């Protein structure tokens, strides 16, 4: 028996990376999944590969009418909506704040934050009517601590975490749970620096970044899919309003080998002793 038997999920950004890994996992656990993504080629190919329990809808998650159509497509196809995974994203505006244009600001916030608001806005009435639902959004460790990603990316992800908390308090009475996942460094095209990065470029990134990681490897899409599965399943029935860090220890601090020499030293303790009386 699968952990998601009978459930229907929409996964945005499901054509690639974390989203695609989660589509595979959810389907293996018995869910029917609608992939909503800008990438028609990748999204349709994955849906065709996985068969009749997966559909694809070309969707720009920053556009309200397309997000409304995405929710309607899932309910038209399968009659319900148990889980929305707001996961689509990109790196957004790069560089110094003084050189960031208002157009780049708007695009970054639309794709990374407005999309999450729109997803919750349109999915929650369906879930309220059926009396249950789980909304999950992909934030980032960059939303917890500054300095790990571009300015606006960090700000948008921080806002996704707080939106998760505030909305969870409203929707809890309707048995709708709202949680966020904060991934660390995950081997995907986004982390490799290009939306169309191929496997060899991603592998280079894995090899180059592994040593700096606490657990000696970067994360994989499956690591995040495992947390999404828990949050989508009934095992998390009393879990809401939280952000779950899945980062191989990154947010806790640097790997032991990068600590200052004195902190790793095995010398005996030195401290002032009171004079003998
Ligand atoms: P990815 O580039 O492999 O996948 C992102 C997907 O989102 C792509 O399929 C893309 O077509 C889709 N997308 C982008 N803009 C869209 C839009 N406006 N409408 C619909 N679909 C759109 O990247 P990855 O790494 O799987 O990213 C997934 C999420 O994880 C993002 O929200 C990202 O910010 C977040 N994240 C990723 C981390 C990493 O190290 N890879 C770390 C922390 C968070």
mmCIF file of C-alpha atoms and ligand atoms in Angstrom:
data_model
loop_
_atom_site.group_PDB
_atom_site.id
_atom_site.type_symbol
_atom_site.label_atom_id
_atom_site.label_comp_id
_atom_site.label_asym_id
_atom_site.label_seq_id
_atom_site.Cartn_x
_atom_site.Cartn_y
_atom_site.Cartn_z
ATOM 1 C CA UNK A 1 0.000 0.000 0.000
ATOM 2 C CA UNK A 2 1.343 3.437 -0.941
ATOM 3 C CA UNK A 3 1.520 6.336 1.509
ATOM 4 C CA UNK A 4 -0.458 8.531 -0.907
ATOM 5 C CA UNK A 5 -3.010 6.029 -2.206
ATOM 6 C CA UNK A 6 -6.120 7.859 -3.449
ATOM 7 C CA UNK A 7 -4.569 11.314 -3.124
ATOM 8 C CA UNK A 8 -4.347 13.963 -5.860
ATOM 9 C CA UNK A 9 -1.429 16.404 -5.962
ATOM 10 C CA UNK A 10 -0.379 19.374 -8.058
ATOM 11 C CA UNK A 11 3.382 19.922 -8.243
ATOM 12 C CA UNK A 12 4.609 23.188 -9.726
ATOM 13 C CA UNK A 13 8.052 23.150 -11.286
ATOM 14 C CA UNK A 14 7.490 19.400 -11.662
ATOM 15 C CA UNK A 15 9.331 19.165 -14.980
ATOM 16 C CA UNK A 16 12.832 19.349 -13.466
ATOM 17 C CA UNK A 17 14.995 18.941 -10.371
ATOM 18 C CA UNK A 18 13.274 18.786 -6.982
ATOM 19 C CA UNK A 19 9.804 18.924 -8.548
ATOM 20 C CA UNK A 20 10.477 16.049 -10.962
ATOM 21 C CA UNK A 21 11.969 13.941 -8.153
ATOM 22 C CA UNK A 22 8.840 14.584 -6.086
ATOM 23 C CA UNK A 23 6.511 13.708 -8.970
ATOM 24 C CA UNK A 24 8.263 10.327 -9.271
ATOM 25 C CA UNK A 25 8.089 9.675 -5.518
ATOM 26 C CA UNK A 26 4.431 10.688 -5.152
ATOM 27 C CA UNK A 27 3.383 8.499 -8.093
ATOM 28 C CA UNK A 28 5.350 5.545 -6.682
ATOM 29 C CA UNK A 29 3.378 6.031 -3.435
ATOM 30 C CA UNK A 30 0.011 5.876 -5.217
ATOM 31 C CA UNK A 31 -0.837 9.536 -5.933
ATOM 32 C CA UNK A 32 -2.222 11.025 -9.123
ATOM 33 C CA UNK A 33 -0.153 14.090 -9.999
ATOM 34 C CA UNK A 34 -0.600 17.137 -12.192
ATOM 35 C CA UNK A 35 2.727 18.646 -13.272
ATOM 36 C CA UNK A 36 2.388 22.422 -13.728
ATOM 37 C CA UNK A 37 5.418 23.988 -15.356
ATOM 38 C CA UNK A 38 6.560 26.474 -17.983
ATOM 39 C CA UNK A 39 8.742 23.765 -19.531
ATOM 40 C CA UNK A 40 6.383 21.941 -21.900
ATOM 41 C CA UNK A 41 9.010 19.558 -23.324
ATOM 42 C CA UNK A 42 10.288 18.324 -19.964
ATOM 43 C CA UNK A 43 6.864 18.256 -18.312
ATOM 44 C CA UNK A 44 5.123 16.305 -21.077
ATOM 45 C CA UNK A 45 8.000 13.843 -21.382
ATOM 46 C CA UNK A 46 7.837 13.044 -17.654
ATOM 47 C CA UNK A 47 4.041 12.703 -17.732
ATOM 48 C CA UNK A 48 4.256 10.351 -20.749
ATOM 49 C CA UNK A 49 6.940 8.273 -19.052
ATOM 50 C CA UNK A 50 4.992 7.846 -15.814
ATOM 51 C CA UNK A 51 1.651 6.943 -17.434
ATOM 52 C CA UNK A 52 -2.024 7.514 -16.730
ATOM 53 C CA UNK A 53 -1.662 8.778 -13.146
ATOM 54 C CA UNK A 54 0.284 11.829 -14.301
ATOM 55 C CA UNK A 55 -0.859 14.787 -16.409
ATOM 56 C CA UNK A 56 0.867 17.961 -17.518
ATOM 57 C CA UNK A 57 -0.450 21.509 -17.822
ATOM 58 C CA UNK A 58 1.664 24.332 -19.258
ATOM 59 C CA UNK A 59 1.500 26.902 -16.473
ATOM 60 C CA UNK A 60 3.187 30.164 -15.547
ATOM 61 C CA UNK A 61 2.779 30.211 -11.765
ATOM 62 C CA UNK A 62 3.174 33.984 -11.626
ATOM 63 C CA UNK A 63 -0.110 34.494 -13.547
ATOM 64 C CA UNK A 64 -3.319 34.290 -11.537
ATOM 65 C CA UNK A 65 -5.559 32.972 -14.319
ATOM 66 C CA UNK A 66 -3.058 30.179 -15.048
ATOM 67 C CA UNK A 67 -2.830 29.156 -11.391
ATOM 68 C CA UNK A 68 -6.648 29.094 -11.185
ATOM 69 C CA UNK A 69 -6.717 26.946 -14.336
ATOM 70 C CA UNK A 70 -4.111 24.605 -12.805
ATOM 71 C CA UNK A 71 -6.265 23.922 -9.748
ATOM 72 C CA UNK A 72 -9.355 23.491 -11.964
ATOM 73 C CA UNK A 73 -7.483 21.022 -14.200
ATOM 74 C CA UNK A 74 -6.611 18.772 -11.243
ATOM 75 C CA UNK A 75 -10.181 18.744 -9.924
ATOM 76 C CA UNK A 76 -11.651 18.256 -13.428
ATOM 77 C CA UNK A 77 -9.351 15.296 -14.015
ATOM 78 C CA UNK A 78 -9.590 13.558 -10.659
ATOM 79 C CA UNK A 79 -12.361 15.242 -8.645
ATOM 80 C CA UNK A 80 -10.292 16.464 -5.683
ATOM 81 C CA UNK A 81 -7.049 18.119 -4.560
ATOM 82 C CA UNK A 82 -5.209 16.781 -1.518
ATOM 83 C CA UNK A 83 -1.803 18.390 -1.923
ATOM 84 C CA UNK A 84 -0.397 21.463 -3.617
ATOM 85 C CA UNK A 85 3.394 21.630 -3.775
ATOM 86 C CA UNK A 86 4.374 25.229 -4.615
ATOM 87 C CA UNK A 87 7.865 24.462 -5.841
ATOM 88 C CA UNK A 88 8.561 26.254 -9.146
ATOM 89 C CA UNK A 89 11.391 28.743 -8.935
ATOM 90 C CA UNK A 90 14.525 30.256 -10.377
ATOM 91 C CA UNK A 91 17.529 32.257 -9.183
ATOM 92 C CA UNK A 92 15.966 35.669 -9.834
ATOM 93 C CA UNK A 93 17.802 38.985 -10.001
ATOM 94 C CA UNK A 94 21.569 38.832 -9.453
ATOM 95 C CA UNK A 95 24.147 41.420 -8.454
ATOM 96 C CA UNK A 96 24.376 44.595 -6.374
ATOM 97 C CA UNK A 97 21.183 46.218 -5.106
ATOM 98 C CA UNK A 98 21.942 49.566 -6.821
ATOM 99 C CA UNK A 99 22.026 47.833 -10.188
ATOM 100 C CA UNK A 100 18.830 45.830 -9.718
ATOM 101 C CA UNK A 101 16.032 47.067 -11.963
ATOM 102 C CA UNK A 102 12.418 47.313 -10.899
ATOM 103 C CA UNK A 103 11.524 44.926 -13.744
ATOM 104 C CA UNK A 104 13.905 42.304 -12.353
ATOM 105 C CA UNK A 105 12.557 42.897 -8.838
ATOM 106 C CA UNK A 106 8.977 42.361 -10.046
ATOM 107 C CA UNK A 107 9.816 39.208 -12.007
ATOM 108 C CA UNK A 108 11.753 37.699 -9.087
ATOM 109 C CA UNK A 109 9.008 38.380 -6.564
ATOM 110 C CA UNK A 110 6.275 37.254 -8.977
ATOM 111 C CA UNK A 111 7.874 33.874 -9.641
ATOM 112 C CA UNK A 112 9.146 33.152 -6.126
ATOM 113 C CA UNK A 113 6.518 34.742 -3.849
ATOM 114 C CA UNK A 114 3.369 35.815 -5.683
ATOM 115 C CA UNK A 115 3.149 32.294 -7.117
ATOM 116 C CA UNK A 116 2.959 30.818 -3.612
ATOM 117 C CA UNK A 117 0.261 33.299 -2.587
ATOM 118 C CA UNK A 118 -1.706 32.473 -5.755
ATOM 119 C CA UNK A 119 -1.346 28.734 -5.242
ATOM 120 C CA UNK A 120 -2.644 28.942 -1.667
ATOM 121 C CA UNK A 121 -5.413 31.346 -2.687
ATOM 122 C CA UNK A 122 -6.799 29.028 -5.363
ATOM 123 C CA UNK A 123 -6.160 25.613 -3.795
ATOM 124 C CA UNK A 124 -7.469 26.359 -0.294
ATOM 125 C CA UNK A 125 -11.190 26.783 -1.183
ATOM 126 C CA UNK A 126 -11.195 23.352 -2.856
ATOM 127 C CA UNK A 127 -9.455 21.807 0.141
ATOM 128 C CA UNK A 128 -11.798 23.591 2.584
ATOM 129 C CA UNK A 129 -14.806 22.154 0.791
ATOM 130 C CA UNK A 130 -13.457 18.622 0.949
ATOM 131 C CA UNK A 131 -12.420 19.120 4.600
ATOM 132 C CA UNK A 132 -8.682 18.445 4.276
ATOM 133 C CA UNK A 133 -5.524 19.324 2.398
ATOM 134 C CA UNK A 134 -1.785 19.814 2.621
ATOM 135 C CA UNK A 135 -0.025 22.795 1.060
ATOM 136 C CA UNK A 136 3.753 22.619 0.856
ATOM 137 C CA UNK A 137 6.030 25.356 -0.478
ATOM 138 C CA UNK A 138 9.707 25.213 -1.334
ATOM 139 C CA UNK A 139 11.538 27.975 0.512
ATOM 140 C CA UNK A 140 15.315 27.708 1.086
ATOM 141 C CA UNK A 141 18.020 27.907 3.728
ATOM 142 C CA UNK A 142 18.639 31.254 2.000
ATOM 143 C CA UNK A 143 15.361 32.394 3.560
ATOM 144 C CA UNK A 144 16.725 31.730 7.045
ATOM 145 C CA UNK A 145 20.143 33.352 6.813
ATOM 146 C CA UNK A 146 21.436 36.142 4.559
ATOM 147 C CA UNK A 147 24.509 35.738 2.411
ATOM 148 C CA UNK A 148 23.875 32.397 0.738
ATOM 149 C CA UNK A 149 21.977 33.611 -2.330
ATOM 150 C CA UNK A 150 21.147 36.849 -4.212
ATOM 151 C CA UNK A 151 19.312 39.590 -2.263
ATOM 152 C CA UNK A 152 15.844 39.197 -3.713
ATOM 153 C CA UNK A 153 15.955 35.389 -3.784
ATOM 154 C CA UNK A 154 16.703 35.384 -0.038
ATOM 155 C CA UNK A 155 13.988 37.947 0.661
ATOM 156 C CA UNK A 156 11.359 36.062 -1.351
ATOM 157 C CA UNK A 157 12.179 32.751 0.346
ATOM 158 C CA UNK A 158 12.078 34.415 3.791
ATOM 159 C CA UNK A 159 8.616 35.732 2.907
ATOM 160 C CA UNK A 160 7.499 32.265 1.779
ATOM 161 C CA UNK A 161 8.404 30.959 5.249
ATOM 162 C CA UNK A 162 6.401 33.667 7.005
ATOM 163 C CA UNK A 163 3.457 33.356 4.601
ATOM 164 C CA UNK A 164 3.449 29.658 5.487
ATOM 165 C CA UNK A 165 3.191 30.446 9.183
ATOM 166 C CA UNK A 166 0.480 33.118 8.929
ATOM 167 C CA UNK A 167 -1.721 31.216 6.482
ATOM 168 C CA UNK A 168 -1.395 27.992 8.496
ATOM 169 C CA UNK A 169 -3.057 29.798 11.410
ATOM 170 C CA UNK A 170 -6.036 30.766 9.278
ATOM 171 C CA UNK A 171 -6.483 27.487 7.417
ATOM 172 C CA UNK A 172 -5.900 25.133 10.349
ATOM 173 C CA UNK A 173 -9.541 25.311 11.437
ATOM 174 C CA UNK A 174 -10.477 23.928 8.029
ATOM 175 C CA UNK A 175 -8.044 21.022 8.430
ATOM 176 C CA UNK A 176 -5.708 22.433 5.777
ATOM 177 C CA UNK A 177 -2.050 22.132 6.730
ATOM 178 C CA UNK A 178 0.532 24.589 5.399
ATOM 179 C CA UNK A 179 4.255 23.901 5.648
ATOM 180 C CA UNK A 180 7.484 24.895 3.937
ATOM 181 C CA UNK A 181 10.679 23.015 3.131
ATOM 182 C CA UNK A 182 14.032 24.784 3.253
ATOM 183 C CA UNK A 183 16.440 22.823 1.070
ATOM 184 C CA UNK A 184 20.196 23.288 1.259
ATOM 185 C CA UNK A 185 22.362 22.796 -1.794
ATOM 186 C CA UNK A 186 20.543 20.314 -4.079
ATOM 187 C CA UNK A 187 22.011 18.906 -7.311
ATOM 188 C CA UNK A 188 19.611 20.348 -9.915
ATOM 189 C CA UNK A 189 19.921 22.534 -13.017
ATOM 190 C CA UNK A 190 19.135 25.597 -10.876
ATOM 191 C CA UNK A 191 22.012 24.943 -8.485
ATOM 192 C CA UNK A 192 24.322 24.191 -11.421
ATOM 193 C CA UNK A 193 23.635 27.725 -12.598
ATOM 194 C CA UNK A 194 21.537 27.128 -15.703
ATOM 195 C CA UNK A 195 17.936 25.922 -16.187
ATOM 196 C CA UNK A 196 19.112 23.693 -19.034
ATOM 197 C CA UNK A 197 22.240 22.329 -17.341
ATOM 198 C CA UNK A 198 22.826 18.720 -18.416
ATOM 199 C CA UNK A 199 23.810 15.801 -16.162
ATOM 200 C CA UNK A 200 27.571 16.261 -16.721
ATOM 201 C CA UNK A 201 27.401 19.885 -15.574
ATOM 202 C CA UNK A 202 25.358 18.858 -12.528
ATOM 203 C CA UNK A 203 27.878 16.103 -11.747
ATOM 204 C CA UNK A 204 30.718 18.661 -11.851
ATOM 205 C CA UNK A 205 28.815 20.748 -9.341
ATOM 206 C CA UNK A 206 28.323 17.690 -7.089
ATOM 207 C CA UNK A 207 32.034 16.866 -7.233
ATOM 208 C CA UNK A 208 33.150 20.459 -6.666
ATOM 209 C CA UNK A 209 30.843 21.133 -3.713
ATOM 210 C CA UNK A 210 30.843 17.841 -1.802
ATOM 211 C CA UNK A 211 33.844 18.551 0.438
ATOM 212 C CA UNK A 212 32.364 21.741 1.860
ATOM 213 C CA UNK A 213 29.234 19.882 2.966
ATOM 214 C CA UNK A 214 28.839 18.590 6.514
ATOM 215 C CA UNK A 215 27.859 15.123 5.277
ATOM 216 C CA UNK A 216 30.377 14.996 2.449
ATOM 217 C CA UNK A 217 27.834 15.257 -0.349
ATOM 218 C CA UNK A 218 25.350 17.764 -1.741
ATOM 219 C CA UNK A 219 21.626 17.008 -1.547
ATOM 220 C CA UNK A 220 19.604 15.209 -4.193
ATOM 221 C CA UNK A 221 16.053 15.838 -5.353
ATOM 222 C CA UNK A 222 15.078 12.604 -3.583
ATOM 223 C CA UNK A 223 16.151 14.066 -0.224
ATOM 224 C CA UNK A 224 13.564 16.828 -0.610
ATOM 225 C CA UNK A 225 10.968 14.483 -2.116
ATOM 226 C CA UNK A 226 11.169 12.385 1.073
ATOM 227 C CA UNK A 227 10.212 15.406 3.200
ATOM 228 C CA UNK A 228 7.479 16.431 0.751
ATOM 229 C CA UNK A 229 6.104 12.886 0.966
ATOM 230 C CA UNK A 230 5.924 13.075 4.758
ATOM 231 C CA UNK A 231 4.165 16.457 4.602
ATOM 232 C CA UNK A 232 1.691 15.282 1.933
ATOM 233 C CA UNK A 233 0.869 12.040 3.769
ATOM 234 C CA UNK A 234 -1.372 11.459 6.773
ATOM 235 C CA UNK A 235 1.753 10.750 8.861
ATOM 236 C CA UNK A 236 2.041 14.553 9.262
ATOM 237 C CA UNK A 237 -1.651 15.016 10.157
ATOM 238 C CA UNK A 238 -0.848 17.256 13.178
ATOM 239 C CA UNK A 239 2.022 19.208 11.606
ATOM 240 C CA UNK A 240 1.388 22.732 10.339
ATOM 241 C CA UNK A 241 2.887 26.231 10.191
ATOM 242 C CA UNK A 242 6.465 24.952 10.109
ATOM 243 C CA UNK A 243 9.553 25.198 7.952
ATOM 244 C CA UNK A 244 11.568 21.993 7.659
ATOM 245 C CA UNK A 245 15.258 22.377 6.954
ATOM 246 C CA UNK A 246 16.621 19.589 4.752
ATOM 247 C CA UNK A 247 20.207 20.591 4.142
ATOM 248 C CA UNK A 248 22.628 17.913 5.360
ATOM 249 C CA UNK A 249 23.568 20.159 8.294
ATOM 250 C CA UNK A 250 24.429 23.295 6.307
ATOM 251 C CA UNK A 251 22.330 25.742 8.364
ATOM 252 C CA UNK A 252 23.836 24.447 11.609
ATOM 253 C CA UNK A 253 27.279 25.704 10.592
ATOM 254 C CA UNK A 254 30.405 24.793 8.647
ATOM 255 C CA UNK A 255 31.759 21.250 8.334
ATOM 256 C CA UNK A 256 34.174 20.189 11.144
ATOM 257 C CA UNK A 257 37.164 20.259 8.772
ATOM 258 C CA UNK A 258 36.538 23.992 8.224
ATOM 259 C CA UNK A 259 36.438 24.931 11.905
ATOM 260 C CA UNK A 260 39.288 27.040 13.265
ATOM 261 C CA UNK A 261 42.305 25.050 14.403
ATOM 262 C CA UNK A 262 41.877 25.915 18.123
ATOM 263 C CA UNK A 263 38.290 24.606 18.215
ATOM 264 C CA UNK A 264 39.377 21.214 16.876
ATOM 265 C CA UNK A 265 42.511 20.968 19.015
ATOM 266 C CA UNK A 266 42.797 18.086 21.460
ATOM 267 C CA UNK A 267 44.920 20.116 23.926
ATOM 268 C CA UNK A 268 43.912 19.938 27.603
ATOM 269 C CA UNK A 269 41.608 22.731 28.851
ATOM 270 C CA UNK A 270 43.398 25.939 29.898
ATOM 271 C CA UNK A 271 41.734 28.176 32.459
ATOM 272 C CA UNK A 272 42.561 30.325 35.421
ATOM 273 C CA UNK A 273 42.571 28.419 38.670
ATOM 274 C CA UNK A 274 41.833 30.257 41.925
ATOM 275 C CA UNK A 275 44.957 30.468 44.148
ATOM 276 C CA UNK A 276 45.213 27.615 46.683
ATOM 277 C CA UNK A 277 43.980 28.620 50.099
HETATM 278 P P1 LIG B 1 15.070 23.446 -11.467
HETATM 279 O O1 LIG B 1 15.562 24.552 -12.338
HETATM 280 O O2 LIG B 1 15.580 22.074 -11.683
HETATM 281 O O3 LIG B 1 13.465 23.374 -11.535
HETATM 282 C C1 LIG B 1 12.667 24.523 -11.455
HETATM 283 C C2 LIG B 1 11.425 24.295 -12.300
HETATM 284 O O4 LIG B 1 10.553 25.428 -12.119
HETATM 285 C C3 LIG B 1 11.732 24.192 -13.794
HETATM 286 O O5 LIG B 1 11.099 23.050 -14.349
HETATM 287 C C4 LIG B 1 11.162 25.486 -14.365
HETATM 288 O O6 LIG B 1 10.691 25.350 -15.697
HETATM 289 C C5 LIG B 1 10.032 25.775 -13.385
HETATM 290 N N1 LIG B 1 9.628 27.180 -13.403
HETATM 291 C C6 LIG B 1 10.405 28.282 -13.277
HETATM 292 N N2 LIG B 1 9.664 29.400 -13.366
HETATM 293 C C7 LIG B 1 8.374 28.995 -13.531
HETATM 294 C C8 LIG B 1 7.138 29.682 -13.689
HETATM 295 N N3 LIG B 1 7.066 31.026 -13.697
HETATM 296 N N4 LIG B 1 6.004 28.944 -13.830
HETATM 297 C C9 LIG B 1 6.053 27.587 -13.829
HETATM 298 N N5 LIG B 1 7.197 26.881 -13.724
HETATM 299 C C10 LIG B 1 8.350 27.590 -13.562
HETATM 300 O O7 LIG B 1 15.363 23.934 -9.974
HETATM 301 P P2 LIG B 1 15.187 23.229 -8.545
HETATM 302 O O8 LIG B 1 16.497 23.328 -7.883
HETATM 303 O O9 LIG B 1 14.513 21.938 -8.659
HETATM 304 O O10 LIG B 1 14.224 24.292 -7.839
HETATM 305 C C11 LIG B 1 12.960 23.961 -7.282
HETATM 306 C C12 LIG B 1 12.709 24.875 -6.107
HETATM 307 O O11 LIG B 1 13.674 24.618 -5.098
HETATM 308 C C13 LIG B 1 12.816 26.368 -6.424
HETATM 309 O O12 LIG B 1 11.773 27.058 -5.768
HETATM 310 C C14 LIG B 1 14.168 26.748 -5.842
HETATM 311 O O13 LIG B 1 14.231 28.103 -5.513
HETATM 312 C C15 LIG B 1 14.207 25.842 -4.629
HETATM 313 N N6 LIG B 1 15.518 25.593 -4.041
HETATM 314 C C16 LIG B 1 16.501 24.949 -4.758
HETATM 315 C C17 LIG B 1 17.723 24.714 -4.177
HETATM 316 C C18 LIG B 1 18.840 24.016 -4.894
HETATM 317 O O14 LIG B 1 19.972 23.998 -4.385
HETATM 318 N N7 LIG B 1 18.592 23.423 -6.058
HETATM 319 C C19 LIG B 1 18.010 25.148 -2.790
HETATM 320 C C20 LIG B 1 16.914 25.788 -2.131
HETATM 321 C C21 LIG B 1 15.715 25.995 -2.747
#
